[in-house]
Short mmCIF file of N, CA and C in Angstrom, two decimals:
data_model
loop_
_atom_site.label_atom_id
_atom_site.label_comp_id
_atom_site.label_asym_id
_atom_site.label_seq_id
_atom_site.Cartn_x
_atom_site.Cartn_y
_atom_site.Cartn_z
N UNK A 399 123.57 21.09 218.12
CA UNK A 399 124.76 20.73 217.65
C UNK A 399 124.26 19.84 216.33
N UNK A 400 125.26 19.79 215.35
CA UNK A 400 124.92 19.13 213.90
C UNK A 400 126.03 18.32 213.83
N UNK A 401 125.66 17.31 212.81
CA UNK A 401 126.91 16.38 212.58
C UNK A 401 127.09 16.46 211.17
N UNK A 402 128.33 16.61 210.70
CA UNK A 402 128.63 17.06 209.38
C UNK A 402 129.81 15.86 208.91
N UNK A 403 129.56 15.80 207.27
CA UNK A 403 130.71 14.86 207.06
C UNK A 403 131.24 15.58 205.76
N UNK A 404 132.55 15.71 205.69
CA UNK A 404 133.37 16.81 204.98
C UNK A 404 134.21 15.80 204.15
N UNK A 405 133.85 15.83 202.58
CA UNK A 405 134.72 14.74 201.89
C UNK A 405 135.82 15.47 201.19
N UNK A 406 136.93 15.13 201.22
CA UNK A 406 138.05 16.05 200.62
C UNK A 406 138.96 14.65 199.55
N UNK A 407 139.63 15.22 198.61
CA UNK A 407 140.39 14.46 197.91
C UNK A 407 141.82 14.20 198.40
N UNK A 408 142.34 13.11 198.39
CA UNK A 408 143.50 12.51 199.09
C UNK A 408 143.33 12.25 200.47
N UNK A 409 144.27 11.50 201.05
CA UNK A 409 144.50 10.87 202.26
C UNK A 409 145.09 11.77 203.26
N UNK A 410 144.24 11.63 204.58
CA UNK A 410 145.04 12.50 205.64
C UNK A 410 145.57 11.52 206.51
N UNK A 411 146.81 11.78 206.99
CA UNK A 411 147.12 11.17 208.43
C UNK A 411 145.96 11.22 209.60
N UNK A 412 145.61 10.24 210.21
CA UNK A 412 144.57 10.21 211.40
C UNK A 412 144.90 11.39 212.42
N UNK A 413 146.02 11.45 212.56
CA UNK A 413 146.77 12.65 213.51
C UNK A 413 146.04 13.98 213.29
N UNK A 414 145.48 14.17 212.05
CA UNK A 414 144.95 15.52 211.76
C UNK A 414 143.58 15.62 212.44
N UNK A 415 143.36 14.88 212.69
CA UNK A 415 141.81 14.94 213.74
C UNK A 415 141.89 15.85 214.63
N UNK A 416 142.95 15.99 215.56
CA UNK A 416 142.84 17.09 216.58
C UNK A 416 143.01 18.43 216.35
N UNK A 417 143.52 18.59 214.85
CA UNK A 417 143.44 19.83 214.16
C UNK A 417 142.27 20.35 213.55
N UNK A 418 141.54 19.39 213.32
CA UNK A 418 140.24 19.45 212.87
C UNK A 418 139.07 19.42 213.70
N UNK A 419 139.63 19.87 215.00
CA UNK A 419 138.45 19.82 216.02
C UNK A 419 137.93 18.65 216.46
N UNK A 420 138.91 17.49 216.44
CA UNK A 420 138.01 16.09 216.83
C UNK A 420 137.57 15.64 215.98
N UNK A 421 137.30 15.76 214.83
CA UNK A 421 136.48 15.18 213.55
C UNK A 421 136.92 13.82 213.43
N UNK A 422 136.49 12.75 213.25
CA UNK A 422 137.11 11.49 212.82
C UNK A 422 137.49 11.47 211.45
N UNK A 423 138.86 11.10 211.19
CA UNK A 423 139.59 11.02 209.83
C UNK A 423 139.31 9.72 209.16
N UNK A 424 138.66 9.37 208.23
CA UNK A 424 138.43 8.20 207.41
C UNK A 424 139.00 8.10 205.95
N UNK A 425 139.83 7.27 205.94
CA UNK A 425 140.60 7.26 204.49
C UNK A 425 139.91 6.12 203.67
N UNK A 426 139.35 6.60 202.46
CA UNK A 426 138.66 5.45 201.81
C UNK A 426 139.93 4.81 200.64
N UNK A 427 139.39 3.68 200.14
CA UNK A 427 140.26 2.93 199.19
C UNK A 427 140.28 3.90 197.87
N UNK A 428 139.48 4.89 197.64
CA UNK A 428 139.49 5.52 196.41
C UNK A 428 140.18 6.91 196.37
N UNK A 429 140.97 7.14 197.48
CA UNK A 429 141.78 8.12 197.52
C UNK A 429 141.17 9.02 198.22
N UNK A 430 139.68 8.99 198.59
CA UNK A 430 139.21 10.34 199.43
C UNK A 430 139.26 10.29 200.93
N UNK A 431 139.07 11.26 201.61
CA UNK A 431 139.08 11.04 203.08
C UNK A 431 137.72 11.77 203.42
N UNK A 432 137.17 11.10 204.52
CA UNK A 432 135.81 12.03 204.94
C UNK A 432 136.34 12.16 206.48
N UNK A 433 136.00 13.54 206.74
CA UNK A 433 135.95 14.19 208.17
C UNK A 433 134.71 14.10 208.76
N UNK A 434 134.21 13.50 209.80
CA UNK A 434 132.97 13.39 210.16
C UNK A 434 133.00 13.88 211.60
N UNK A 435 132.02 14.56 212.15
CA UNK A 435 131.78 14.71 213.48
C UNK A 435 130.69 15.84 213.56
N UNK A 436 130.46 16.19 215.08
CA UNK A 436 129.65 17.21 215.51
C UNK A 436 130.27 18.40 215.27
N UNK A 437 129.43 19.60 215.12
CA UNK A 437 129.91 21.05 214.42
C UNK A 437 129.18 22.09 215.50
N UNK A 438 129.59 22.81 216.00
CA UNK A 438 128.78 23.37 217.28
C UNK A 438 127.85 24.36 216.25
N UNK A 439 128.54 25.04 215.33
CA UNK A 439 127.47 26.02 214.69
C UNK A 439 128.11 26.19 213.10
N UNK A 440 127.40 27.26 212.40
CA UNK A 440 127.76 27.54 211.32
C UNK A 440 129.24 28.12 211.23
N UNK A 441 129.48 29.29 211.94
CA UNK A 441 130.81 29.67 212.30
C UNK A 441 132.00 28.42 212.23
N UNK A 442 131.72 27.55 213.18
CA UNK A 442 132.63 26.39 213.20
C UNK A 442 132.91 25.52 212.02
N UNK A 443 131.82 25.39 211.31
CA UNK A 443 131.82 24.73 210.14
C UNK A 443 132.57 25.74 209.21
N UNK A 444 132.54 26.96 209.03
CA UNK A 444 133.51 27.69 208.49
C UNK A 444 134.81 27.74 208.46
N UNK A 445 135.25 27.68 209.77
CA UNK A 445 136.55 27.40 210.29
C UNK A 445 137.16 26.25 209.92
N UNK A 446 136.27 25.03 209.84
CA UNK A 446 136.83 23.67 209.40
C UNK A 446 137.09 23.58 208.02
N UNK A 447 136.14 24.38 207.24
CA UNK A 447 136.45 24.41 205.84
C UNK A 447 137.52 25.58 205.19
N UNK A 448 137.59 26.17 206.19
CA UNK A 448 139.21 27.25 205.98
C UNK A 448 140.25 26.34 206.26
N UNK A 449 140.15 25.73 207.37
CA UNK A 449 141.54 24.80 207.38
C UNK A 449 141.32 23.63 206.29
N UNK A 450 140.56 23.38 205.60
CA UNK A 450 140.49 22.50 204.34
C UNK A 450 141.51 23.15 203.41
N UNK A 451 141.10 24.54 203.23
CA UNK A 451 141.52 25.39 202.07
C UNK A 451 143.01 25.64 202.27
N UNK A 452 143.46 25.96 203.80
CA UNK A 452 144.75 26.21 203.95
C UNK A 452 145.63 24.95 203.97
N UNK A 453 145.05 24.05 204.03
CA UNK A 453 145.90 22.65 203.50
C UNK A 453 145.88 22.39 202.16
N UNK A 454 145.21 23.17 201.20
CA UNK A 454 144.97 23.36 199.83
C UNK A 454 144.62 21.74 199.31
N UNK A 455 143.69 21.30 200.18
CA UNK A 455 142.83 20.23 199.69
C UNK A 455 141.66 20.31 198.90
N UNK A 456 141.58 19.43 198.06
CA UNK A 456 140.03 19.57 196.84
C UNK A 456 139.13 19.40 198.10
N UNK A 457 138.11 20.27 198.10
CA UNK A 457 136.82 19.94 198.83
C UNK A 457 135.88 19.17 197.62
N UNK A 458 135.46 18.14 198.03
CA UNK A 458 134.28 17.30 197.38
C UNK A 458 133.01 17.48 197.66
N UNK A 459 132.81 17.52 199.00
CA UNK A 459 131.39 17.68 199.15
C UNK A 459 131.54 17.98 200.80
N UNK A 460 130.18 18.53 201.24
CA UNK A 460 129.91 18.95 202.73
C UNK A 460 128.26 18.31 203.03
N UNK A 461 128.49 17.61 203.93
CA UNK A 461 127.09 16.85 204.05
C UNK A 461 126.34 16.79 205.33
N UNK A 462 125.29 17.37 205.86
CA UNK A 462 124.82 17.33 207.24
C UNK A 462 124.13 16.01 207.20
N UNK A 463 124.82 15.34 208.52
CA UNK A 463 124.26 13.87 208.48
C UNK A 463 123.25 13.65 209.59
N UNK A 464 122.31 13.03 208.97
CA UNK A 464 121.12 12.94 210.02
C UNK A 464 121.37 12.35 211.19
N UNK A 465 120.75 13.03 212.40
CA UNK A 465 120.79 12.18 213.54
C UNK A 465 119.45 11.57 214.26
N UNK A 466 119.45 10.83 215.33
CA UNK A 466 118.13 10.40 215.67
C UNK A 466 117.53 11.02 217.19
N UNK A 467 118.26 12.67 216.78
CA UNK A 467 117.95 13.06 218.38
C UNK A 467 116.51 13.68 218.30
N UNK A 468 115.63 13.70 219.48
CA UNK A 468 114.19 13.83 219.14
C UNK A 468 114.00 15.26 218.64
N UNK A 469 114.88 16.33 219.06
CA UNK A 469 114.88 17.83 218.59
C UNK A 469 114.87 17.63 216.69
N UNK A 470 115.48 16.82 216.46
CA UNK A 470 115.67 16.67 214.75
C UNK A 470 114.81 15.80 213.88
N UNK A 471 114.29 15.06 214.66
CA UNK A 471 113.24 14.29 214.14
C UNK A 471 112.32 14.78 212.83
N UNK A 472 111.79 15.95 213.51
CA UNK A 472 110.87 16.43 212.76
C UNK A 472 111.27 17.19 211.39
N UNK A 473 112.73 17.37 211.30
CA UNK A 473 113.33 18.04 209.96
C UNK A 473 114.58 17.30 209.66
N UNK A 474 114.09 15.93 209.09
CA UNK A 474 115.32 15.25 208.75
C UNK A 474 115.70 15.45 207.34
N UNK A 475 116.64 16.43 207.16
CA UNK A 475 116.86 16.61 205.74
C UNK A 475 118.49 16.63 205.52
N UNK A 476 119.15 16.45 204.35
CA UNK A 476 120.40 16.39 204.26
C UNK A 476 120.69 17.61 203.02
N UNK A 477 122.17 18.13 203.19
CA UNK A 477 122.32 19.16 202.43
C UNK A 477 123.55 18.80 202.04
N UNK A 478 123.75 18.92 200.53
CA UNK A 478 125.18 18.53 200.04
C UNK A 478 125.48 19.76 199.18
N UNK A 479 126.63 20.15 199.24
CA UNK A 479 127.04 21.19 198.55
C UNK A 479 128.40 20.74 197.87
N UNK A 480 128.79 20.79 196.73
CA UNK A 480 130.20 20.59 195.90
C UNK A 480 130.74 21.66 195.39
N UNK A 481 132.35 21.46 195.96
CA UNK A 481 133.03 22.64 195.25
C UNK A 481 134.08 22.08 194.77
N UNK A 482 134.71 22.73 193.87
CA UNK A 482 136.25 21.98 193.37
C UNK A 482 137.00 23.18 193.60
N UNK A 483 138.13 22.91 194.55
CA UNK A 483 139.09 23.83 194.62
C UNK A 483 140.39 23.03 194.50
N UNK A 484 141.36 23.70 193.57
CA UNK A 484 142.67 22.99 193.39
C UNK A 484 142.90 22.94 192.19
#
């Protein structure tokens, strides 16, 4: 399982956490929101991004967050993608 951070433009009510599969919803002072948490696989990540699209949110970035699990220590890399929707 991987941890992802999805950054969107605008603020979301923390109650959206359940709809986003339990991801933490963190609103920043700059008007952006971070959705952070474990994602089972690429299909689940695609499902989360589809929900971002369904809400017509502007997707700013998607980032794989490094973890300290022994199986991932050998390949600690971050991937960032940027999309402008909206």
